[in-house]
XYZ file of C-alpha atoms in Angstrom:
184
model
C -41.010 43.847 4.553
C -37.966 42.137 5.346
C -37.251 40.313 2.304
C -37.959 43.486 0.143
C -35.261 45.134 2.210
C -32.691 42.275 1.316
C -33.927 42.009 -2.047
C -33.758 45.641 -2.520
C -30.312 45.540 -0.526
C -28.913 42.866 -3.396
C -30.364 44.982 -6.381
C -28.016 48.108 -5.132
C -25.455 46.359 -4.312
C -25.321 44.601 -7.551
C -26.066 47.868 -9.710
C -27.306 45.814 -12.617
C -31.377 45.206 -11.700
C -34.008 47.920 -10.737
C -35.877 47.217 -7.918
C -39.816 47.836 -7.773
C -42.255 47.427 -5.061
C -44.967 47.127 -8.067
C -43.478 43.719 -8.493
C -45.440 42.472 -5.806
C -48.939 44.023 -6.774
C -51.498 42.536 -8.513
C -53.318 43.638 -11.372
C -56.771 43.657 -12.135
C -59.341 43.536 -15.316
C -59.004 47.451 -15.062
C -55.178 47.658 -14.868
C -54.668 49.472 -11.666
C -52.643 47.580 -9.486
C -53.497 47.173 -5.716
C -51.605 44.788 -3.305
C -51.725 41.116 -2.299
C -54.123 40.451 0.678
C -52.684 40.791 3.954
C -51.173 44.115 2.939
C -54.514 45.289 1.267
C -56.129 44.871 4.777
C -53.516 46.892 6.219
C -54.072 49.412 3.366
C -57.895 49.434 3.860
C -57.082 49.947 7.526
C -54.680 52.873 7.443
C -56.426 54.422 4.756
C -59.961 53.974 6.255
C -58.458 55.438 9.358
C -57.154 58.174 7.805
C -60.698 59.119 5.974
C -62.688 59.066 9.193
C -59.850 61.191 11.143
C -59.813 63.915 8.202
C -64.026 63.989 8.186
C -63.873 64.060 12.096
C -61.397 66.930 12.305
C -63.622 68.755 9.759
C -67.279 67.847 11.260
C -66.081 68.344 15.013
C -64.399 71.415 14.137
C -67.752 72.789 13.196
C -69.831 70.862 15.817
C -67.147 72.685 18.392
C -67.288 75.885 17.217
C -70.744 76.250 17.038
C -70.835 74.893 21.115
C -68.751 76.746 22.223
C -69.575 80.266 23.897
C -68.086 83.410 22.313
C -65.181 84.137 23.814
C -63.782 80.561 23.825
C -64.315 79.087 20.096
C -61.287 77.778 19.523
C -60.620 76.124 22.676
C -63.997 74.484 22.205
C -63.203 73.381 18.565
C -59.798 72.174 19.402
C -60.991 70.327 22.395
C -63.831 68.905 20.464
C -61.443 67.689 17.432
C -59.014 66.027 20.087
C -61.411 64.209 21.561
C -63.924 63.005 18.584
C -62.247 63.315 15.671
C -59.874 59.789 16.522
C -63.384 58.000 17.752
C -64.896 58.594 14.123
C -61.237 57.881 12.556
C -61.275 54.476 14.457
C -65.094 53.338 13.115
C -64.097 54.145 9.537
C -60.839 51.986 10.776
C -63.185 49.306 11.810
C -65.320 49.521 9.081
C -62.436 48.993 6.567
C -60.768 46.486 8.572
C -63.805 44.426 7.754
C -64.458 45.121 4.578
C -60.953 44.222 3.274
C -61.225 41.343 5.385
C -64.115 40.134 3.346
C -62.877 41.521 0.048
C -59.790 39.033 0.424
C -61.833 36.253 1.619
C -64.365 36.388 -1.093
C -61.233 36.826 -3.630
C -59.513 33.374 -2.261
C -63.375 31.624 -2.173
C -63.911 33.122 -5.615
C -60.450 33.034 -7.124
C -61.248 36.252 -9.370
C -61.165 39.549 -8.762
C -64.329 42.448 -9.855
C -66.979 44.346 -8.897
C -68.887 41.669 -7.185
C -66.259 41.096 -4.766
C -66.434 44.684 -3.292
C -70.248 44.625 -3.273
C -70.674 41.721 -1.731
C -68.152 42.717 0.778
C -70.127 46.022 2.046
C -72.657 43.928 2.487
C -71.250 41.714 4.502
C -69.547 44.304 6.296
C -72.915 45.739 6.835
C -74.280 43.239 8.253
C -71.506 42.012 10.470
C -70.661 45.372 12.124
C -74.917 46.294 12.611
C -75.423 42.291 14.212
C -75.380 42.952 17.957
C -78.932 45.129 17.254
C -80.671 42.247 15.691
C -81.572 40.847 12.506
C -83.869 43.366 11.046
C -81.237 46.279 11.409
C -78.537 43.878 10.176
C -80.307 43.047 6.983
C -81.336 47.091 6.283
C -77.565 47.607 7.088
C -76.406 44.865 5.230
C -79.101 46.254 1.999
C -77.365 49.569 2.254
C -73.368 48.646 2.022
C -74.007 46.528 -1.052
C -76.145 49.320 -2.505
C -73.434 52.321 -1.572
C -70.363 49.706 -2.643
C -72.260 48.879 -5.929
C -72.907 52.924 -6.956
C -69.378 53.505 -5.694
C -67.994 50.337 -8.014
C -70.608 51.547 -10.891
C -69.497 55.114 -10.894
C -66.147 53.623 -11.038
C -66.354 51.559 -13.831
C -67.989 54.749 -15.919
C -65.228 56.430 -15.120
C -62.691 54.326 -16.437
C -64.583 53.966 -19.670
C -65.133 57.228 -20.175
C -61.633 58.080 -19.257
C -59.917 54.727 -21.048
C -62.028 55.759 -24.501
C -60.684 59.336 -24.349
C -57.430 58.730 -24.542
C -57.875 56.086 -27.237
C -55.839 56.863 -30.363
C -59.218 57.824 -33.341
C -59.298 57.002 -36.405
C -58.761 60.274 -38.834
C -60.955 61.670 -40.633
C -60.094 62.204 -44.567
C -62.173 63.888 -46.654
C -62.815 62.154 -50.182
C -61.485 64.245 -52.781
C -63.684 62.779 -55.467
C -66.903 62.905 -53.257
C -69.459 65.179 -55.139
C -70.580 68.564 -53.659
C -74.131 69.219 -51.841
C -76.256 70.214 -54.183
C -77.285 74.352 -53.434
């Protein structure tokens, strides 16, 4: 960070260049650009974090209310948000942590960046974060993360197609003026 704050420092102070933090992204086959590695851990982290903390405030709220006795609902749902809804937040954290770890790792190993990359990193994740209960449950773990990451990464794709051919620029249509008429 600090040498985008000198850089960025320079760029004002010289009033001729525009500074972009996009300059330091990367660019895949789809075009969206995400960042280099170490910050794209970081990014899985925080964002991860910030997943599980949302989906804990909303499933604890609900899992409080509806323990709670009548006359002290809220209490019970904020106290039950407060104290689960970081735990989850911290999981997903975990969860992400490890997966970006692996998606970088099998991006330096592989030196190219797609699809396979993220599978192959749920797996893994899978299977790392389920080992401590034993093989079996690691390799049904590790089976499910590539299977969620590849319908997540397949949906995706589809949805850059169909999005990428829409805004395409079509051909137009011209009717031929000689063309004969359908016979009646």
């Amino acid at each position: 960070r600090l040498w985008r704050r000198t850089t960025q420092q320079r760029c004002f102070a010289a009033a001729a260049c525009k500074f972009s933090r996009d300059t330091t992204r990367m660019e895949s086959d789809e075009g969206f650009q995400r960042d280099p590695c170490p910050y794209r851990i970081l990014d899985d982290y925080g964002g991860a974090f910030a997943m599980g903390a949302i989906a804990g405030v909303v499933w604890h709220s609900v899992k409080g209310y509806r323990a709670s006795p009548r006359g002290m609902r809220l209490q019970g749902t904020i106290s039950a948000v407060k104290m689960r809804a970081p735990v989850l937040g911290g999981s997903f954290a975990v969860w992400g942590g490890a997966f970006g770890a692996c998606d970088c790792a099998l991006q330096a190993i592989r030196k190219k960046e797609d699809p396979w990359n993220a599978i192959i990193s749920g797996a893994v994740t899978g299977g790392i974060l389920s080992a401590r209960h034993g093989v079996r449950a690691s390799a049904g773990s590790a089976l499910a993360g590539g299977v969620i990451l590849a319908v997540i990464e397949g949906v995706t794709i589809l949805i850059n197609r169909y999005t990428t051919d829409a805004h395409m620029p079509q051909k137009p249509q011209i009717a031929d003026p000689f063309a004969t008429a359908p016979a009646r």
